PDB file of C-alpha atoms in Angstrom:
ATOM      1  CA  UNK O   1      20.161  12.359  -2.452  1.00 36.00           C
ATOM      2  CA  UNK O   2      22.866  11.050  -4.917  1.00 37.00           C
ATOM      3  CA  UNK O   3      21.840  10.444  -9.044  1.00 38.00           C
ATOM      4  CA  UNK O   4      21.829   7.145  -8.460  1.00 41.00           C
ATOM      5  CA  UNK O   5      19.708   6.326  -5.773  1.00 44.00           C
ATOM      6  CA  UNK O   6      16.790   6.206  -7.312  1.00 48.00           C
ATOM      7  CA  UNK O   7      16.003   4.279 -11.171  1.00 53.00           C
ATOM      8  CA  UNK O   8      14.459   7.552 -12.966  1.00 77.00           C
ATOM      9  CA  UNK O   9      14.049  11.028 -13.033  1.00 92.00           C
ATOM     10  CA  UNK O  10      11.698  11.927 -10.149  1.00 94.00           C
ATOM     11  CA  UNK O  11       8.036  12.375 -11.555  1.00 95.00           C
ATOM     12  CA  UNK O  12       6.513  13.664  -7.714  1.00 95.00           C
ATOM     13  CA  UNK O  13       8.589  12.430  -4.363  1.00 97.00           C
ATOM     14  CA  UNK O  14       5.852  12.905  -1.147  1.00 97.00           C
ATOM     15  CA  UNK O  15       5.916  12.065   2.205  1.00 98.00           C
ATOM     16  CA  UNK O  16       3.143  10.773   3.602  1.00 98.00           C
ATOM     17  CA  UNK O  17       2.495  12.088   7.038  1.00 97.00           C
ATOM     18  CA  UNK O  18       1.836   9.318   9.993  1.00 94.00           C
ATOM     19  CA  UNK O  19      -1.713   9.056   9.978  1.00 94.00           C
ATOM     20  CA  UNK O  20      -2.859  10.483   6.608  1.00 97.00           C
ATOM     21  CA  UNK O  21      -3.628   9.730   2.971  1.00 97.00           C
ATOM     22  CA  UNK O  22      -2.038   9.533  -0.293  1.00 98.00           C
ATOM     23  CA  UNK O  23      -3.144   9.247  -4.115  1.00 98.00           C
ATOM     24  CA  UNK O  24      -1.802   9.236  -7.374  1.00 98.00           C
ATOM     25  CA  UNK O  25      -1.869   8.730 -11.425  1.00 98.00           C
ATOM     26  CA  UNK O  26       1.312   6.169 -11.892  1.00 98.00           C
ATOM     27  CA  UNK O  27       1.970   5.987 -16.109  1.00 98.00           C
ATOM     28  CA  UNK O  28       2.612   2.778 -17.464  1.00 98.00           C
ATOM     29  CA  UNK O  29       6.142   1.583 -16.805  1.00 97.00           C
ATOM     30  CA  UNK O  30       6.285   4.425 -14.288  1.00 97.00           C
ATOM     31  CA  UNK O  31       8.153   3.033 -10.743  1.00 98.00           C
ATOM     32  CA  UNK O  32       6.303   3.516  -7.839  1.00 98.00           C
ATOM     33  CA  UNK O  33       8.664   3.296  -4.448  1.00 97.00           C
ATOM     34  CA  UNK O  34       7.528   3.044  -1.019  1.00 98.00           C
ATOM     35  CA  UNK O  35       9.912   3.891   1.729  1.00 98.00           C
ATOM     36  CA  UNK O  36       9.099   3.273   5.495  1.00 97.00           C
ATOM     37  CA  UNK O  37      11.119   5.848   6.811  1.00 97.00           C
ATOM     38  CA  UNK O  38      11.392   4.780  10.170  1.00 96.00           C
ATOM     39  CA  UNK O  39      10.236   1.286  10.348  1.00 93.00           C
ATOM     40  CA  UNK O  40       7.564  -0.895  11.218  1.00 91.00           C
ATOM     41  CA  UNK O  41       4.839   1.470   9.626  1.00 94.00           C
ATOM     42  CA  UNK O  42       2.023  -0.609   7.748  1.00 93.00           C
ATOM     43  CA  UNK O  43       1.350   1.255   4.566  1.00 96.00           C
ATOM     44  CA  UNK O  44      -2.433   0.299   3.059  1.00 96.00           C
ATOM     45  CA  UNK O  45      -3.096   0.134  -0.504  1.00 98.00           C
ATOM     46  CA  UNK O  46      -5.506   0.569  -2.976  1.00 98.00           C
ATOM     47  CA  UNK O  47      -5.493   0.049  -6.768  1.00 98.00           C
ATOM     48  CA  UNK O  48      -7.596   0.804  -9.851  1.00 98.00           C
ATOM     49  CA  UNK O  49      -6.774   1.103 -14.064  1.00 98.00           C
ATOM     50  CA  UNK O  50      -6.712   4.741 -14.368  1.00 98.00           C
ATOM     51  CA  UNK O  51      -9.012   4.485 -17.111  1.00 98.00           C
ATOM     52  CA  UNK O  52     -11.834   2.495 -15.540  1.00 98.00           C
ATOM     53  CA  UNK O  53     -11.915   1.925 -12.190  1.00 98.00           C
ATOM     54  CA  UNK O  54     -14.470  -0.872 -11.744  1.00 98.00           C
ATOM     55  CA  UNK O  55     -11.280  -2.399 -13.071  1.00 98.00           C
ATOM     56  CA  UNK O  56      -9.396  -2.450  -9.627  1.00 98.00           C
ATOM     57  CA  UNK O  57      -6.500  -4.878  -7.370  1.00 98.00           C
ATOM     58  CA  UNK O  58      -7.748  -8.315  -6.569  1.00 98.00           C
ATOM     59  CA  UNK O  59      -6.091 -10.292  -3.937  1.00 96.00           C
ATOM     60  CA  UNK O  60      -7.933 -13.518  -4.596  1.00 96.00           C
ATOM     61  CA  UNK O  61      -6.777 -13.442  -8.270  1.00 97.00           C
ATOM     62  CA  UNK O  62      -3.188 -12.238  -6.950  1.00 97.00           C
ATOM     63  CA  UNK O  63      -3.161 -14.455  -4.549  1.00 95.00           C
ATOM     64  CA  UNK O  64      -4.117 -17.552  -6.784  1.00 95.00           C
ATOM     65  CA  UNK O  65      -1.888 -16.710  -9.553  1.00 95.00           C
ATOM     66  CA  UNK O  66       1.335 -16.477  -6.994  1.00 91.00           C
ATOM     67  CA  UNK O  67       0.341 -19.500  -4.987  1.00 92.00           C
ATOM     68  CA  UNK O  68       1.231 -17.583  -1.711  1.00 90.00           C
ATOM     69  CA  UNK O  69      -0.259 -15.406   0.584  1.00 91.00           C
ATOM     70  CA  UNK O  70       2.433 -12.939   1.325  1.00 92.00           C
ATOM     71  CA  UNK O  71       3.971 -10.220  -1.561  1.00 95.00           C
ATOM     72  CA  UNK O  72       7.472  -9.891  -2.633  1.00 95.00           C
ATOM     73  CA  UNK O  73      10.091  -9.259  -5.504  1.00 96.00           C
ATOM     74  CA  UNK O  74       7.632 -10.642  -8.629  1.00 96.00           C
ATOM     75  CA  UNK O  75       5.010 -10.747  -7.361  1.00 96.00           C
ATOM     76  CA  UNK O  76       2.351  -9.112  -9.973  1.00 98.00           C
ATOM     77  CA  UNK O  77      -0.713  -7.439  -8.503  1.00 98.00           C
ATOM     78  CA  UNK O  78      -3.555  -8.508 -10.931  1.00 98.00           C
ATOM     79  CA  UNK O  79      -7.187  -6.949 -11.191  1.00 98.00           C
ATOM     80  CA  UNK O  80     -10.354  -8.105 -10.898  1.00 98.00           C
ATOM     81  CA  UNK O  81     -10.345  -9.442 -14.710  1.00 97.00           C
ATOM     82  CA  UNK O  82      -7.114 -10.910 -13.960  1.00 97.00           C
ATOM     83  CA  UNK O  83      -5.470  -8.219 -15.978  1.00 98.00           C
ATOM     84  CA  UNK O  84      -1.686  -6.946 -14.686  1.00 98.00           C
ATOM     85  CA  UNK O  85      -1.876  -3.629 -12.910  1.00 98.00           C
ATOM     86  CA  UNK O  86       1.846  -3.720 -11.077  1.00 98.00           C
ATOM     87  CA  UNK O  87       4.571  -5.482 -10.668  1.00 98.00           C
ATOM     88  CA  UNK O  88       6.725  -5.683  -6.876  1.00 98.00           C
ATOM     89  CA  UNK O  89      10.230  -5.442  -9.078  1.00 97.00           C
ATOM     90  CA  UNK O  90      12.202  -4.738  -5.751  1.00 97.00           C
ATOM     91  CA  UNK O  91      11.764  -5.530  -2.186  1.00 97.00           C
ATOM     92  CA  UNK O  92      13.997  -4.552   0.642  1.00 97.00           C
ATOM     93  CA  UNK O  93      11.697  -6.104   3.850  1.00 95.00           C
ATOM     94  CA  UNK O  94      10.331  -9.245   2.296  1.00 91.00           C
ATOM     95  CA  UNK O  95       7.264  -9.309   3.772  1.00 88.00           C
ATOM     96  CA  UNK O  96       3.835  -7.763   2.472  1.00 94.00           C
ATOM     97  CA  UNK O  97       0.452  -9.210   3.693  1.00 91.00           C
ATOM     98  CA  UNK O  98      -2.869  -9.135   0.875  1.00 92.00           C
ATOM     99  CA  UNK O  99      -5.111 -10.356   4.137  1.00 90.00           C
ATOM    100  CA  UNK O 100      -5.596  -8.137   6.860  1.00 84.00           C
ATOM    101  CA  UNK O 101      -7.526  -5.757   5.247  1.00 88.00           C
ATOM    102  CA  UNK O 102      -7.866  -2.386   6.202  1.00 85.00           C
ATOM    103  CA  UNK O 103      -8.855  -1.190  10.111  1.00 80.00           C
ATOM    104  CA  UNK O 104     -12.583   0.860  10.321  1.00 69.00           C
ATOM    105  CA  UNK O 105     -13.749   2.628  13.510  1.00 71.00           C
ATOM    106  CA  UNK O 106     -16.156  -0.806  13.002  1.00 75.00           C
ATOM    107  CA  UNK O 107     -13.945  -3.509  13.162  1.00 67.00           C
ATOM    108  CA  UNK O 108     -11.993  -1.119  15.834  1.00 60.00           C
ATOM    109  CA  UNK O 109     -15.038  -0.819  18.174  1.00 67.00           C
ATOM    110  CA  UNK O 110     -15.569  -4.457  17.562  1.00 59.00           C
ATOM    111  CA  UNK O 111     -11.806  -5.860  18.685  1.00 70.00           C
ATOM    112  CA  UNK O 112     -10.544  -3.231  20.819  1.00 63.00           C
ATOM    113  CA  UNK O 113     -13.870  -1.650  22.975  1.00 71.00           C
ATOM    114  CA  UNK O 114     -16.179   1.171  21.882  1.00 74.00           C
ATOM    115  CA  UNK O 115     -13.742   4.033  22.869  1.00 76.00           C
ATOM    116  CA  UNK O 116     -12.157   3.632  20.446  1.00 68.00           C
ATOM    117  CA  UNK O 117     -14.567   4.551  17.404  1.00 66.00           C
ATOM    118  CA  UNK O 118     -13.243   7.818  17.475  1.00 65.00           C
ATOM    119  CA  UNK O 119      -9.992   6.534  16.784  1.00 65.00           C
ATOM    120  CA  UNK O 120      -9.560   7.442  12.749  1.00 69.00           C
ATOM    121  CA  UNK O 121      -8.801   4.407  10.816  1.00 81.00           C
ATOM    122  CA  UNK O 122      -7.393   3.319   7.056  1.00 90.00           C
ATOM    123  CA  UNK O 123     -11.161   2.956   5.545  1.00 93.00           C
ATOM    124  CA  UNK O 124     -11.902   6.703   6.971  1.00 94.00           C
ATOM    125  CA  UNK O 125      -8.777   7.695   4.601  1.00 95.00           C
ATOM    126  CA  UNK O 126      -9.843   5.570   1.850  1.00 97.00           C
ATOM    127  CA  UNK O 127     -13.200   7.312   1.644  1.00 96.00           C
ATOM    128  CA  UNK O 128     -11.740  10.824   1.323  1.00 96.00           C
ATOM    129  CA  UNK O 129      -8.847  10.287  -0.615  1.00 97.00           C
ATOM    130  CA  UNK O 130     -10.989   7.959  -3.235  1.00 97.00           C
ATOM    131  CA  UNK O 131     -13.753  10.826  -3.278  1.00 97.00           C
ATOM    132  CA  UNK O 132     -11.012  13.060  -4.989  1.00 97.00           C
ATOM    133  CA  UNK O 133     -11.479  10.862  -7.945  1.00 97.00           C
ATOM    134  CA  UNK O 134     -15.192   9.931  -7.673  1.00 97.00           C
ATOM    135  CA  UNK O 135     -14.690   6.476  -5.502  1.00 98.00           C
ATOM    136  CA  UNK O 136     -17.003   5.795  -3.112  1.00 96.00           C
ATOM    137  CA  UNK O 137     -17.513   2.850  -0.151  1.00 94.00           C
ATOM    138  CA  UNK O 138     -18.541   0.404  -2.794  1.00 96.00           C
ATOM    139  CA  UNK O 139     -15.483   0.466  -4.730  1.00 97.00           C
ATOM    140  CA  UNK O 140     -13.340  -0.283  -1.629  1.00 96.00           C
ATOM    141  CA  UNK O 141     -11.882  -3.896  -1.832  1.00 96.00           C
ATOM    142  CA  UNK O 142      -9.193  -5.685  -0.232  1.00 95.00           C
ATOM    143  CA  UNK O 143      -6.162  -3.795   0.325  1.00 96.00           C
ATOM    144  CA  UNK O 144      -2.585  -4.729   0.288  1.00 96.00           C
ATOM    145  CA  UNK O 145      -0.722  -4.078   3.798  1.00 94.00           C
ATOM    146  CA  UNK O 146       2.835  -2.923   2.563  1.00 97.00           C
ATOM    147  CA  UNK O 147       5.212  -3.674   5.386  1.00 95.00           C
ATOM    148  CA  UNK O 148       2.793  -5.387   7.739  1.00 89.00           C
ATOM    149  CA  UNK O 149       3.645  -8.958   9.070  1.00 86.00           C
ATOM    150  CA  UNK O 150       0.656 -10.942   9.373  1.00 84.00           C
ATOM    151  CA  UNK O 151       1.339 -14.888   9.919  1.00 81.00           C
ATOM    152  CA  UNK O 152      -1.155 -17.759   9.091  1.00 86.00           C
ATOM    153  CA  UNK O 153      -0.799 -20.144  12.021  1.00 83.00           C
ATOM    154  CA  UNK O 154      -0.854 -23.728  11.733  1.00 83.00           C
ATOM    155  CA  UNK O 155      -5.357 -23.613  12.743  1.00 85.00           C
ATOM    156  CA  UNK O 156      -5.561 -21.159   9.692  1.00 83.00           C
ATOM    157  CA  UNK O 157      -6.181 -18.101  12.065  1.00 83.00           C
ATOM    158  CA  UNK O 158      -4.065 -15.172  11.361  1.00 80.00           C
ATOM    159  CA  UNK O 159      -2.379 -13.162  13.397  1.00 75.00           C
ATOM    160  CA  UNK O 160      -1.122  -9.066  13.668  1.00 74.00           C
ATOM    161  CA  UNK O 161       2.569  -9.404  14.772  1.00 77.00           C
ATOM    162  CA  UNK O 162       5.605  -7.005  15.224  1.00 80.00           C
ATOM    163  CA  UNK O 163       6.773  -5.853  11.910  1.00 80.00           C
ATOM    164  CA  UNK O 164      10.147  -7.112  10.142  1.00 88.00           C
ATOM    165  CA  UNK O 165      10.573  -3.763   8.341  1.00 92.00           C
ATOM    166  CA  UNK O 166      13.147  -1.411   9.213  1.00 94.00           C
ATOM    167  CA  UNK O 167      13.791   2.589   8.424  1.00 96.00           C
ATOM    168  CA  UNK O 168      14.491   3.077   4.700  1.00 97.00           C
ATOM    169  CA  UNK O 169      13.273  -0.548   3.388  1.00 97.00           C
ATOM    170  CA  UNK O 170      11.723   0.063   0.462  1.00 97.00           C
ATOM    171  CA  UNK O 171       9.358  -1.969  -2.071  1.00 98.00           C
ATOM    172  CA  UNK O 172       9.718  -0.993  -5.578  1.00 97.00           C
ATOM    173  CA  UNK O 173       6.396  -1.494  -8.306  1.00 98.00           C
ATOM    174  CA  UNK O 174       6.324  -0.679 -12.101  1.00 98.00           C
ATOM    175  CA  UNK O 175       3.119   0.255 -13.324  1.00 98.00           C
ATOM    176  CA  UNK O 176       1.509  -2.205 -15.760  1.00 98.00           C
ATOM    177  CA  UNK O 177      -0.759   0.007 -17.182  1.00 98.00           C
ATOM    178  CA  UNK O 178      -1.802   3.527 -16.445  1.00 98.00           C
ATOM    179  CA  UNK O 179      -2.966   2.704 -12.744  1.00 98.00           C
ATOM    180  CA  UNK O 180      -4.809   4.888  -9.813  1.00 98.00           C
ATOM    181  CA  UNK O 181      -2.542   4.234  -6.605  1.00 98.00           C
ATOM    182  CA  UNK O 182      -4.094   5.085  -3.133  1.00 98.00           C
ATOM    183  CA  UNK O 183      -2.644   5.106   0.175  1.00 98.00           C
ATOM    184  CA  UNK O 184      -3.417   4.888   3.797  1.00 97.00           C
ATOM    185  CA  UNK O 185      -0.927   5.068   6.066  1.00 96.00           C
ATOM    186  CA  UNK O 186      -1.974   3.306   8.418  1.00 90.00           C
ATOM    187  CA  UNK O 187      -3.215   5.462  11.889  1.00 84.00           C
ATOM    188  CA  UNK O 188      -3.413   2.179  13.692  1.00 84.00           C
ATOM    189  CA  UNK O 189      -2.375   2.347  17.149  1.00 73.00           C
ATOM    190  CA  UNK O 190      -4.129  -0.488  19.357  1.00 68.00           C
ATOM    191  CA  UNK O 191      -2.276  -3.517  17.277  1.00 72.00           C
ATOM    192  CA  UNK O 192       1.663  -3.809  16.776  1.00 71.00           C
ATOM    193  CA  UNK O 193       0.918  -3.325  12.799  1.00 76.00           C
ATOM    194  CA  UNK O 194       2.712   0.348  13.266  1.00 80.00           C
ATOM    195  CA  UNK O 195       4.383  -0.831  16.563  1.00 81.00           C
ATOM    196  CA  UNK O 196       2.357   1.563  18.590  1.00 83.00           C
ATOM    197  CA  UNK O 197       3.449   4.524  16.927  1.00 86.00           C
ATOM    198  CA  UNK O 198       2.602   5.473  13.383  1.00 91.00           C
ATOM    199  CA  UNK O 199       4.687   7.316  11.156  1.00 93.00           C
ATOM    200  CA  UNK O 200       5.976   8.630   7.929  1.00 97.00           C
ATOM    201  CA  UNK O 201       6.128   6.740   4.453  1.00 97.00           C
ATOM    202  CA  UNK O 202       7.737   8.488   1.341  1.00 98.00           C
ATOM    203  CA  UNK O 203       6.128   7.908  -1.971  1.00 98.00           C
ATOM    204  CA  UNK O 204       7.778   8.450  -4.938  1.00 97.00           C
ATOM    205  CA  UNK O 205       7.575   7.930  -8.870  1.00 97.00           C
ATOM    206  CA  UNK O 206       9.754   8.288 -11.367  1.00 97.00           C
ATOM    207  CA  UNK O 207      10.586   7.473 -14.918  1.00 96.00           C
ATOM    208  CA  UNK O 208      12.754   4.006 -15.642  1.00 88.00           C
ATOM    209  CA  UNK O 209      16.602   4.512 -17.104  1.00 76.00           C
ATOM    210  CA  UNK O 210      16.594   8.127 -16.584  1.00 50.00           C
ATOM    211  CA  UNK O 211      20.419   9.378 -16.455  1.00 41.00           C
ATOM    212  CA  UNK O 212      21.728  11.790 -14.345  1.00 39.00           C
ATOM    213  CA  UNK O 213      20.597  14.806 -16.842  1.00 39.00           C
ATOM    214  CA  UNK O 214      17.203  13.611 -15.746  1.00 41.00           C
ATOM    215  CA  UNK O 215      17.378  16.124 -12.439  1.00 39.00           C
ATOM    216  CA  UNK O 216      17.592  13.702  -9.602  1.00 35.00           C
ATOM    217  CA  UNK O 217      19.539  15.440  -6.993  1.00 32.00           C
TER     218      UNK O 217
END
């Protein structure tokens, strides 16, 4: 990795194993970048202010404020008190859906047949990755899907498509305020959403307008 492929001096760099969860504490005007590392690997989302978390992401006020359905370069992720929590300040795939939601062994069982409620899902992760920092089920809300393509057709029904994200697109978000990031990615395999076959994300923060001094090798 060359100085100048990333804005800052690397604060953690993780990759997220196909199937599993992330969290993290992103400092205000901290980036956060997510990589799909080998394309076509929906990445769910979760956010919360650090400092309270009944303040958390809102997709209806997000989704008012930016008149569209569908994330991209400035688009800013508000909270539930339409407060800014993050910004999207880059965006290499151009597509990010805010209405999917996240897959449960319930809403698996109910689409796809009853064998599959074994099958571990996104709200499975939420639950144990948000119990690390004293979330339960009730403070799981809407998610973001990074990376996942999900149309509205013309009857207002929506639909889970192939992705248009490729390996090593990228979508780049600068903290607003101290924020509580969680991830799924996404185990997902009876809808195109991870094209069959989930795997690895990379999550990484760093500082803004770091130079090269900064470490990033």
């Amino acid at each position: 990795m060359t100085a100048t492929s990333l804005p800052g001096r690397v604060v953690s760099d993780d990759t997220v194993p196909a199937r599993a969860a992330w969290s993290a504490v992103v400092r205000e005007g901290q980036l956060l970048t997510v990589t799909d590392l080998y394309g076509n690997q929906a990445a769910d989302f979760l956010l919360y202010d650090a400092h309270d978390t009944s303040v958390r992401y809102s997709a209806p006020d997000t989704i008012q404020a930016r008149g569209n359905v569908f994330l991209t370069t400035g688009s800013v992720l508000l909270s539930n008190e339409h407060t800014p929590l993050m910004t999207v300040v880059e965006d290499t795939c151009g597509r990010h859906d805010t209405l999917g939601g996240a897959c449960s062994k319930e809403s698996n069982t109910l689409r796809y047949g009853h064998h599959t409620w074994a099958q571990h899902a996104c709200v499975e992760n939420f639950l144990a990755e948000g119990a690390r920092h004293g979330l339960g089920k009730r403070d799981l809300v809407p998610n973001i899907n990074w990376f996942m393509n999900v149309p509205v057709e013309k009857d207002g029904t929506l639909g889970i498509v192939d992705g248009i994200s490729a390996p090593g697109l990228k979508v780049v978000l600068r903290a607003e305020t101290d924020v509580l990031a969680l991830l799924s990615n996404c185990p997902q395999i009876n809808n195109p959403c991870n094209g069959f076959d989930p795997t690895a994300v990379r999550m990484t923060i760093t500082e803004p307008g770091a130079s090269d001094e900064d470490g990033i090798r």
